[in-house]
mmCIF file of C-alpha atoms in Angstrom:
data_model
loop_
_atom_site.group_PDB
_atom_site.id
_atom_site.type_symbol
_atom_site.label_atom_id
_atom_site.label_comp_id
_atom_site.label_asym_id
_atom_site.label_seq_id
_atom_site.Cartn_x
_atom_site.Cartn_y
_atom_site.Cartn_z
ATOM 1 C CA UNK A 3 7.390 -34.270 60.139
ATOM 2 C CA UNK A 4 8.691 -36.779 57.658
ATOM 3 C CA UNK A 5 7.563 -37.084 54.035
ATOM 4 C CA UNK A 6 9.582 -39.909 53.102
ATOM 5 C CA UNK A 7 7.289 -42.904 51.368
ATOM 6 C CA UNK A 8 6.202 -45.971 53.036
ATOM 7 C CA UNK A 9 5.351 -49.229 51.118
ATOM 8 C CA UNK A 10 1.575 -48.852 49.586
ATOM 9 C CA UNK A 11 -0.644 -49.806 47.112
ATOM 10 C CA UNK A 12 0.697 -48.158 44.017
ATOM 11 C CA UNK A 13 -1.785 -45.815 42.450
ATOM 12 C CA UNK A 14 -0.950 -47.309 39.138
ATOM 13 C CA UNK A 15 -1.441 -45.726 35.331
ATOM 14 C CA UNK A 16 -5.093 -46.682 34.925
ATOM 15 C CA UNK A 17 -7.647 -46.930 37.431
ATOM 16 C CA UNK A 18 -11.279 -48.061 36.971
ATOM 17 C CA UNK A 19 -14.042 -46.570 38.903
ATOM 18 C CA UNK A 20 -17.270 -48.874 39.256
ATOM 19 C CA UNK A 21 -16.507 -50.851 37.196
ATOM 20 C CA UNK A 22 -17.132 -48.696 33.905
ATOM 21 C CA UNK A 23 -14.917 -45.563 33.692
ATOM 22 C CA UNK A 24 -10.844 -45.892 33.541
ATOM 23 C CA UNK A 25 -9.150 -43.003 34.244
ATOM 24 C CA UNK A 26 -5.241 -42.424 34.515
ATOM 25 C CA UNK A 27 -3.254 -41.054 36.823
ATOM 26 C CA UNK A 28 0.121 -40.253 37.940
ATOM 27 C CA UNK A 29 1.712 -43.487 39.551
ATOM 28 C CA UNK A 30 2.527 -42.333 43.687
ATOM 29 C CA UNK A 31 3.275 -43.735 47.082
ATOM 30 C CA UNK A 32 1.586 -43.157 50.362
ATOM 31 C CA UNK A 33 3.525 -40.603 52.948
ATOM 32 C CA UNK A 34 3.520 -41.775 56.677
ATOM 33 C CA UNK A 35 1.034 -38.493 56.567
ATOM 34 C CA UNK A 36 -2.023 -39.363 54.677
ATOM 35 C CA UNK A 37 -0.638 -37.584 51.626
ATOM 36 C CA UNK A 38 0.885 -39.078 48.588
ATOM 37 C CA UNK A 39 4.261 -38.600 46.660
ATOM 38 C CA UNK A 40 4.622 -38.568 42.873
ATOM 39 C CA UNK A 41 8.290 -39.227 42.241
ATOM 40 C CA UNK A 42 8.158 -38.444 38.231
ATOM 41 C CA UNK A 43 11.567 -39.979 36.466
ATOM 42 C CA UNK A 44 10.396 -40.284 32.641
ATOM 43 C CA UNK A 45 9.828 -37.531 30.197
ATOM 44 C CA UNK A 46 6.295 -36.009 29.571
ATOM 45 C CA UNK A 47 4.382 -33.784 27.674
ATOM 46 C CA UNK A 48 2.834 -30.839 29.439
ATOM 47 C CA UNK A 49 -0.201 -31.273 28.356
ATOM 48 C CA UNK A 50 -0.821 -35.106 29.174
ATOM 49 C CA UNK A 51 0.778 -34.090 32.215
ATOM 50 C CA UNK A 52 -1.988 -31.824 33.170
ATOM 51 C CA UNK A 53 -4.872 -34.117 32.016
ATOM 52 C CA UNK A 54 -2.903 -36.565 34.243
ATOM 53 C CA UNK A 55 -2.397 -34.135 37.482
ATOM 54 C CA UNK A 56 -6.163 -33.177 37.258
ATOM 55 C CA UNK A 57 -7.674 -36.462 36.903
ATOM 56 C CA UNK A 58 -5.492 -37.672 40.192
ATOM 57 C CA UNK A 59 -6.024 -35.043 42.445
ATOM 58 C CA UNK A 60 -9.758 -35.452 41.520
ATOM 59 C CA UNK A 61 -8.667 -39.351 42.884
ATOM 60 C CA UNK A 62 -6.790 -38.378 45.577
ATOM 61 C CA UNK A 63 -9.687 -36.286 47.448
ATOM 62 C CA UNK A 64 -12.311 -38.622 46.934
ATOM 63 C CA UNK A 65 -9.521 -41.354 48.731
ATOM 64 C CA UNK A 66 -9.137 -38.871 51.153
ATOM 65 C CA UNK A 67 -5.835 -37.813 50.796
ATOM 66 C CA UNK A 68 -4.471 -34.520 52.414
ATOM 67 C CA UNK A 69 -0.899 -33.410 51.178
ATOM 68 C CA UNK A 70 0.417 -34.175 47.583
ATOM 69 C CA UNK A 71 3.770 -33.727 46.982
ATOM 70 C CA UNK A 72 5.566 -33.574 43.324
ATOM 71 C CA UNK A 73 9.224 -34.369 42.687
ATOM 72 C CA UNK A 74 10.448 -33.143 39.647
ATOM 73 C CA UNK A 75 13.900 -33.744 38.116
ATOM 74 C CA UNK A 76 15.475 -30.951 36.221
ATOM 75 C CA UNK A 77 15.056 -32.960 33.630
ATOM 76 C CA UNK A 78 11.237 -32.193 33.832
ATOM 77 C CA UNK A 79 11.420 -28.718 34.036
ATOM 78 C CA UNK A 80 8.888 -27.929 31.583
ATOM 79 C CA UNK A 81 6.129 -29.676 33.559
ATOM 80 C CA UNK A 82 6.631 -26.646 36.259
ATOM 81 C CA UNK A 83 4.426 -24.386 35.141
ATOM 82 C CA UNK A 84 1.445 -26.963 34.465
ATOM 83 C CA UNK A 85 2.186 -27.858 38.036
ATOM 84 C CA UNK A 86 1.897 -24.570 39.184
ATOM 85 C CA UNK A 87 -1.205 -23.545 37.209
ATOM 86 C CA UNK A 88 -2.900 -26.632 38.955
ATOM 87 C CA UNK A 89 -2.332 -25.042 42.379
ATOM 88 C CA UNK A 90 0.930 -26.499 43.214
ATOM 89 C CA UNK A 91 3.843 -24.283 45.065
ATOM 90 C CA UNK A 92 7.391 -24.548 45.508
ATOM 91 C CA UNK A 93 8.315 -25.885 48.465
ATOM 92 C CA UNK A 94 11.874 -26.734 48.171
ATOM 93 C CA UNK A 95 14.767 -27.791 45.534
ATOM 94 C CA UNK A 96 18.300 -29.315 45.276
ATOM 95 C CA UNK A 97 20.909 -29.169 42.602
ATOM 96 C CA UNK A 98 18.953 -31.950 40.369
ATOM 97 C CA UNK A 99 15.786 -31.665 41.719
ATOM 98 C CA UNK A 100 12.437 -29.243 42.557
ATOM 99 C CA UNK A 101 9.924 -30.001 45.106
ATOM 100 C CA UNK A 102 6.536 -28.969 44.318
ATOM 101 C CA UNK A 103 3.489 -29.218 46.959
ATOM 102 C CA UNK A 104 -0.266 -28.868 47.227
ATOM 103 C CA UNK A 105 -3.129 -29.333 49.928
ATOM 104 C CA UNK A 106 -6.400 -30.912 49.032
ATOM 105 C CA UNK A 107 -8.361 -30.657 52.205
ATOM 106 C CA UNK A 108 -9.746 -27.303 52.852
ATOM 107 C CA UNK A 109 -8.684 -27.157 56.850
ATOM 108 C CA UNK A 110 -5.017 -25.442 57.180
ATOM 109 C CA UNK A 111 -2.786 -26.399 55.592
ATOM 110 C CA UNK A 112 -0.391 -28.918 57.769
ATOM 111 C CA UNK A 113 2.598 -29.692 55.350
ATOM 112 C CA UNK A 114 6.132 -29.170 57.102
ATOM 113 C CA UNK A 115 7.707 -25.723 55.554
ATOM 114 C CA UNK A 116 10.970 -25.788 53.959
ATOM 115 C CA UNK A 117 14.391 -26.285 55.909
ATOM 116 C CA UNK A 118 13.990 -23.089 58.410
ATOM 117 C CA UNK A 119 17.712 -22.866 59.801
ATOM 118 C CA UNK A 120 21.296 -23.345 58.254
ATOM 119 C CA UNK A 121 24.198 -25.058 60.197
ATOM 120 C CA UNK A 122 27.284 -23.481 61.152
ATOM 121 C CA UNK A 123 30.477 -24.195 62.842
ATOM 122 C CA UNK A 124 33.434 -22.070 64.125
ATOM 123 C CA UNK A 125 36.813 -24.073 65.746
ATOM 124 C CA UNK A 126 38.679 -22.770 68.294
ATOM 125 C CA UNK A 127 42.270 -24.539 68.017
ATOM 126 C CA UNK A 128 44.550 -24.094 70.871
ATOM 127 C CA UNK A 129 48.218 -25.714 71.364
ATOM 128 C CA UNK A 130 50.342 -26.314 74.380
ATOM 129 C CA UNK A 131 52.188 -22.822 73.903
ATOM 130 C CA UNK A 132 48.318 -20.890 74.364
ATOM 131 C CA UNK A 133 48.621 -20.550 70.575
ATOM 132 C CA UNK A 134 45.446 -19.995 68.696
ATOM 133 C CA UNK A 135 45.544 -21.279 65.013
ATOM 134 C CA UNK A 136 43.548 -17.834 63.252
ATOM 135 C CA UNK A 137 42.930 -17.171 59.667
ATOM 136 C CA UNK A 138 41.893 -14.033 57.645
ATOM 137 C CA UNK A 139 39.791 -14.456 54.714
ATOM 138 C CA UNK A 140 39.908 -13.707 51.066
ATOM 139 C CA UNK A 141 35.883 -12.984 50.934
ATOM 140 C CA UNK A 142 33.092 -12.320 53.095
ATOM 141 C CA UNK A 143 32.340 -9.765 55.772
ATOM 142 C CA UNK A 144 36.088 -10.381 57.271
ATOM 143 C CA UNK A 145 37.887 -9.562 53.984
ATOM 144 C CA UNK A 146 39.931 -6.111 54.168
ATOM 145 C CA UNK A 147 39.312 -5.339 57.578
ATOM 146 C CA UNK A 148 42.368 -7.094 58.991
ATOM 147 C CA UNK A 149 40.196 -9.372 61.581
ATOM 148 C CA UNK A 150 41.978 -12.460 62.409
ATOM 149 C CA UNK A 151 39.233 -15.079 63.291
ATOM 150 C CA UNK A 152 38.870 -18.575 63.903
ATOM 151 C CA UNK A 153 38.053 -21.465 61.198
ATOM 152 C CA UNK A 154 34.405 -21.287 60.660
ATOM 153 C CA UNK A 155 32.254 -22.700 57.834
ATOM 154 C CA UNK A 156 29.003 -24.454 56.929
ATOM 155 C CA UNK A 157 27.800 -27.978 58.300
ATOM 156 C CA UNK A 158 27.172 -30.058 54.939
ATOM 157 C CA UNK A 159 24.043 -32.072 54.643
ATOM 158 C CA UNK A 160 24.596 -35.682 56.665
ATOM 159 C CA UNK A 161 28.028 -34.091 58.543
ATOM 160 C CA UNK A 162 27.797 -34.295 61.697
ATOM 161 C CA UNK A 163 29.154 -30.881 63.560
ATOM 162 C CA UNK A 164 32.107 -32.374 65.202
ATOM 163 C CA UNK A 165 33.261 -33.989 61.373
ATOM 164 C CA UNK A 166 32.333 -30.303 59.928
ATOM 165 C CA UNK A 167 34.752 -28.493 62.968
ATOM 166 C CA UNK A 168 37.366 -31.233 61.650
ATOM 167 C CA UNK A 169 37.173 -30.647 58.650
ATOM 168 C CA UNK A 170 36.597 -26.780 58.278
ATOM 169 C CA UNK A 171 40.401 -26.663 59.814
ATOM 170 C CA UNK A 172 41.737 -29.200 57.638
ATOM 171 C CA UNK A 173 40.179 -27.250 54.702
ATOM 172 C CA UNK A 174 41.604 -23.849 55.402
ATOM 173 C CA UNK A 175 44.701 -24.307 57.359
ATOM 174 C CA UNK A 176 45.650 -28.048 56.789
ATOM 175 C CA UNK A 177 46.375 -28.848 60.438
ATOM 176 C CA UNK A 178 44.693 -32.244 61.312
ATOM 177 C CA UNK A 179 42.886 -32.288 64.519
ATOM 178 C CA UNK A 180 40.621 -34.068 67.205
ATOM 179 C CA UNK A 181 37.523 -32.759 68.394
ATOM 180 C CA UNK A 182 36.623 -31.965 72.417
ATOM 181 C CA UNK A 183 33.614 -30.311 72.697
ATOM 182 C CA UNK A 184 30.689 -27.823 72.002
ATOM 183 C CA UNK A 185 31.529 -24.733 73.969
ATOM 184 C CA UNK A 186 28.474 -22.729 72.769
ATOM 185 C CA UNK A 187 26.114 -22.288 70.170
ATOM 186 C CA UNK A 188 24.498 -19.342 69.005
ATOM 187 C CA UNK A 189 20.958 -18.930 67.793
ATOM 188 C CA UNK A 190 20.700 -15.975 64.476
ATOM 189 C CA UNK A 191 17.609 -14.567 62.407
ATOM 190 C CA UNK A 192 17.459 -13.202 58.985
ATOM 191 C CA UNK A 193 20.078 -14.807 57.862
ATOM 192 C CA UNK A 194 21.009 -16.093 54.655
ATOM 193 C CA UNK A 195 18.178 -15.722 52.045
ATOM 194 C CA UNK A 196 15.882 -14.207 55.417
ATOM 195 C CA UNK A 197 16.693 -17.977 57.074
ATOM 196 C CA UNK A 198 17.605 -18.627 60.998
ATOM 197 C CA UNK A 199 21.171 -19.682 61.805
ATOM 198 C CA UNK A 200 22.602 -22.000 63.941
ATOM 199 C CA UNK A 201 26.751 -21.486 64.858
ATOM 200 C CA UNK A 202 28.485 -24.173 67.289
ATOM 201 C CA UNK A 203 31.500 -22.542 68.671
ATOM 202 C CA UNK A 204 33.696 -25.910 69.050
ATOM 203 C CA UNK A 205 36.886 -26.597 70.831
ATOM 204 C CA UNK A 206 39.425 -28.960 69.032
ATOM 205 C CA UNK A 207 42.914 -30.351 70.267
ATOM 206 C CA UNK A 208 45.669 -30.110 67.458
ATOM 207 C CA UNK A 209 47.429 -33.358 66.331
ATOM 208 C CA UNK A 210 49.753 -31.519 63.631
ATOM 209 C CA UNK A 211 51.151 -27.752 63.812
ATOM 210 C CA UNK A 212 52.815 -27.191 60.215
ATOM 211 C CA UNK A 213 50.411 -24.415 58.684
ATOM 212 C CA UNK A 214 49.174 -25.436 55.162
ATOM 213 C CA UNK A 215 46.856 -22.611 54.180
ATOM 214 C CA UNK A 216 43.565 -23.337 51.569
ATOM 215 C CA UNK A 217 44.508 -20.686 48.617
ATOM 216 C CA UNK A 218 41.121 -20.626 46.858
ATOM 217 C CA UNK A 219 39.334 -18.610 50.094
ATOM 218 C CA UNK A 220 41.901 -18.338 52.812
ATOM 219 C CA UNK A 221 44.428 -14.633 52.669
ATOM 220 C CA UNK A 222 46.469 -16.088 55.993
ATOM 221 C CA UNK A 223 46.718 -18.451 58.495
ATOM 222 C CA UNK A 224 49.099 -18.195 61.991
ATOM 223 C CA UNK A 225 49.428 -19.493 65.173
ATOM 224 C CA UNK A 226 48.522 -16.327 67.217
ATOM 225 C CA UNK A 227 49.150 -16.131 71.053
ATOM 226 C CA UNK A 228 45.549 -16.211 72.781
ATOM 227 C CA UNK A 229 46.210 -12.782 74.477
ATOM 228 C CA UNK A 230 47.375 -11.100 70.833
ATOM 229 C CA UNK A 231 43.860 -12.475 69.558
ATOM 230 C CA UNK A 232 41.588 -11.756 72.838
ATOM 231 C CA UNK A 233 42.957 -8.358 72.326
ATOM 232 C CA UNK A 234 42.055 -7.185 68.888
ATOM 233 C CA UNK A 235 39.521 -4.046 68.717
ATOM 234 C CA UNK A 236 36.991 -6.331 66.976
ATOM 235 C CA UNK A 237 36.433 -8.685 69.367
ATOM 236 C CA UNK A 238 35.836 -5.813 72.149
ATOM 237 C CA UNK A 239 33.220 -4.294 69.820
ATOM 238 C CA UNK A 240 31.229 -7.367 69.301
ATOM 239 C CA UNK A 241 30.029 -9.737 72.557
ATOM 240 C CA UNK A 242 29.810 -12.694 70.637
ATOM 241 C CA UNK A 243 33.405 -12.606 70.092
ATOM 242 C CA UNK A 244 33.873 -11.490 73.859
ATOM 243 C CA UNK A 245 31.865 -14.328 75.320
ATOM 244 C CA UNK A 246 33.711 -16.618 73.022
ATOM 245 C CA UNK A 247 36.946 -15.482 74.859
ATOM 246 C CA UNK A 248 36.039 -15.946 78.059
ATOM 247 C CA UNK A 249 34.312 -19.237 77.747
ATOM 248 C CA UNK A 250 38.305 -20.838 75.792
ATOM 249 C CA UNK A 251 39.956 -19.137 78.644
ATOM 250 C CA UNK A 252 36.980 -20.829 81.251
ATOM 251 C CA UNK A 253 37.953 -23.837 79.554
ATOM 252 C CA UNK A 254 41.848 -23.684 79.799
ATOM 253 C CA UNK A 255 40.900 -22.501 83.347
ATOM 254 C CA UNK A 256 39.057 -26.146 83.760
ATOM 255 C CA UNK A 257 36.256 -24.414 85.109
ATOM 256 C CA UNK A 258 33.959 -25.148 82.342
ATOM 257 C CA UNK A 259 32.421 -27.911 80.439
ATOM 258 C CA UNK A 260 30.965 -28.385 77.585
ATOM 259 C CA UNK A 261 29.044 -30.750 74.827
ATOM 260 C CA UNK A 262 30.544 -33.889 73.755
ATOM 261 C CA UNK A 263 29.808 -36.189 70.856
ATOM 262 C CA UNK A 264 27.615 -39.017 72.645
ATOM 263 C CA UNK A 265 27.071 -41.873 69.834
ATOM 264 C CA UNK A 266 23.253 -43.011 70.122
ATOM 265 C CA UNK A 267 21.094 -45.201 68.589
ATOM 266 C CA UNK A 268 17.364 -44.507 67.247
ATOM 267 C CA UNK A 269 13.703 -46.472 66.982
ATOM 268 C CA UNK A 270 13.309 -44.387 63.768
ATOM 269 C CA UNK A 271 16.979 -44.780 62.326
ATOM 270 C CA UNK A 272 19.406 -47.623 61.499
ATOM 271 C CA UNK A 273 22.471 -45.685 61.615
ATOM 272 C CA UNK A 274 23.668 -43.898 64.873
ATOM 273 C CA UNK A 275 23.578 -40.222 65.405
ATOM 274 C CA UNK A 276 24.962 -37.876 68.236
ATOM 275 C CA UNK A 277 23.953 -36.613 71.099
ATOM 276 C CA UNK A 278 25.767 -33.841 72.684
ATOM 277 C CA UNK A 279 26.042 -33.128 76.513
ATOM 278 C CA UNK A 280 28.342 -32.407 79.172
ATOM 279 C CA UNK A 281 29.244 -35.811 80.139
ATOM 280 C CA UNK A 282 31.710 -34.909 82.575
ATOM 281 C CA UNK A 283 28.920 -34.160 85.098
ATOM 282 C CA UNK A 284 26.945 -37.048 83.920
ATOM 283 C CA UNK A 285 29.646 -39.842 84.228
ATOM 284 C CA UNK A 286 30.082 -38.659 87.978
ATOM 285 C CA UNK A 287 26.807 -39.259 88.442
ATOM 286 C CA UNK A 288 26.761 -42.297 87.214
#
């Protein structure tokens, strides 16, 4: 469900009712939802801020309106709490930013939640010589236990998950590679901050083999013969890990396929996106 504004009539400062009364209310765009957004830029004072809130919600139900959503720079912070007091709740923030969000009907309440799932990515390198490239870490749940484990990190917002395998090896190892494929993903709760994860276990091809370890999180890096790493305690103890295994040695095995980077294009975007499937089996049907 996108809240992303659509060209409308502007609700604009002052607003006269029959003819008579003008009242003032917060400039806003209509959402593709029946809902408005107020996208406040300029500095305010609480208080004319809350005679402002309250006189357009009061304009908003009688037009109808359903969801109301508030951005508020940090800039604005102080209006928070007026926002709040009016009924407003947090629904999600960024680094310069904090999105605030109320419901004027009184059915449920049908506003999207909050980003449910982070993205993650782990990169299984392998050479001609059946080399893994394997890292241990300075922090985290790996540090101190003397795991060696494949690159792994976070998808950043925008990234596709093949540029985020790329570059999560680049970043802690410095070996430049090209992606293959999706080999598996893996599905997590309570997570981070009590949030679902998402992990693509990805295959990559090396194009360079000179080690240039990231010093800021990364203890080691190697190339590590596949059997040495299949074989550590850790991965026994964990199936994850042991599926993982047996899915890169299914692979070297060619008896397995997975999910390649298909570039697609959208109704509801300009810019293409990815679709990933085996398209082995789908060119030979072709």
């Amino acid at each position: 469900m996108s809240v992303s504004a659509s060209p409308a009539p502007l609700l604009g400062d002052r607003l006269c009712e029959n003819g008579y009364e003008c009242v003032e209310i917060l400039p806003a765009t209509n959402d593709a939802h029946g809902g408005v957004i107020v996208d406040l830029k300029e500095a305010m004072d609480s208080e004319v801020f809350a005679t402002l809130l309250r006189s357009s919600l009061l304009h908003w139900k009688k037009q109808g309106k359903d969801g109301v959503w508030i951005k508020l720079p940090i800039e604005l912070v102080n209006l928070v709490e007026t926002a709040v007091k009016e009924g407003f709740w947090y629904h999600h923030a960024e680094p310069n930013y904090l999105m605030l969000v109320y419901w004027i009907p009184k059915t449920g309440c049908t506003i999207p939640p909050n980003a449910s799932h982070s993205v993650g990515v782990g990169a299984i390198v392998l050479n001609d010589k059946k080399e893994v490239l394997v890292v241990q870490e300075k922090r985290g749940g790996f540090h101190g236990i003397g795991v060696w484990k494949i690159p792994t990190g976070v998808v950043d917002a925008g990234e596709e998950i093949f540029e985020a395998a790329i570059r999560e090896v680049k970043e802690e190892t410095g070996i430049d590679t090209e992606f293959t494929e999706v080999l598996a993903f893996r599905h997590a709760h309570n997570s981070l901050f009590g949030k679902s994860d998402l992990s693509f276990v990805c295959m990559l091809r090396p194009l360079s083999f000179d080690i240039k370890k990231q010093d800021l999180e990364i203890e080691a890096a190697q190339w590590m013969p596949f059997e040495e790493f299949a074989e550590q305690p850790f991965n026994e103890m964990h199936e994850p890990f042991k599926y993982m295994i047996e899915l890169c040695l299914a692979k070297v095995e060619n008896v397995y396929d997975g999910f390649s980077p298909r570039p697609v294009s959208s109704y509801f975007v300009e810019e293409l996106n990815c679709l990933y499937l085996n398209s082995h089996d789908l060119d030979k049907t072709s």
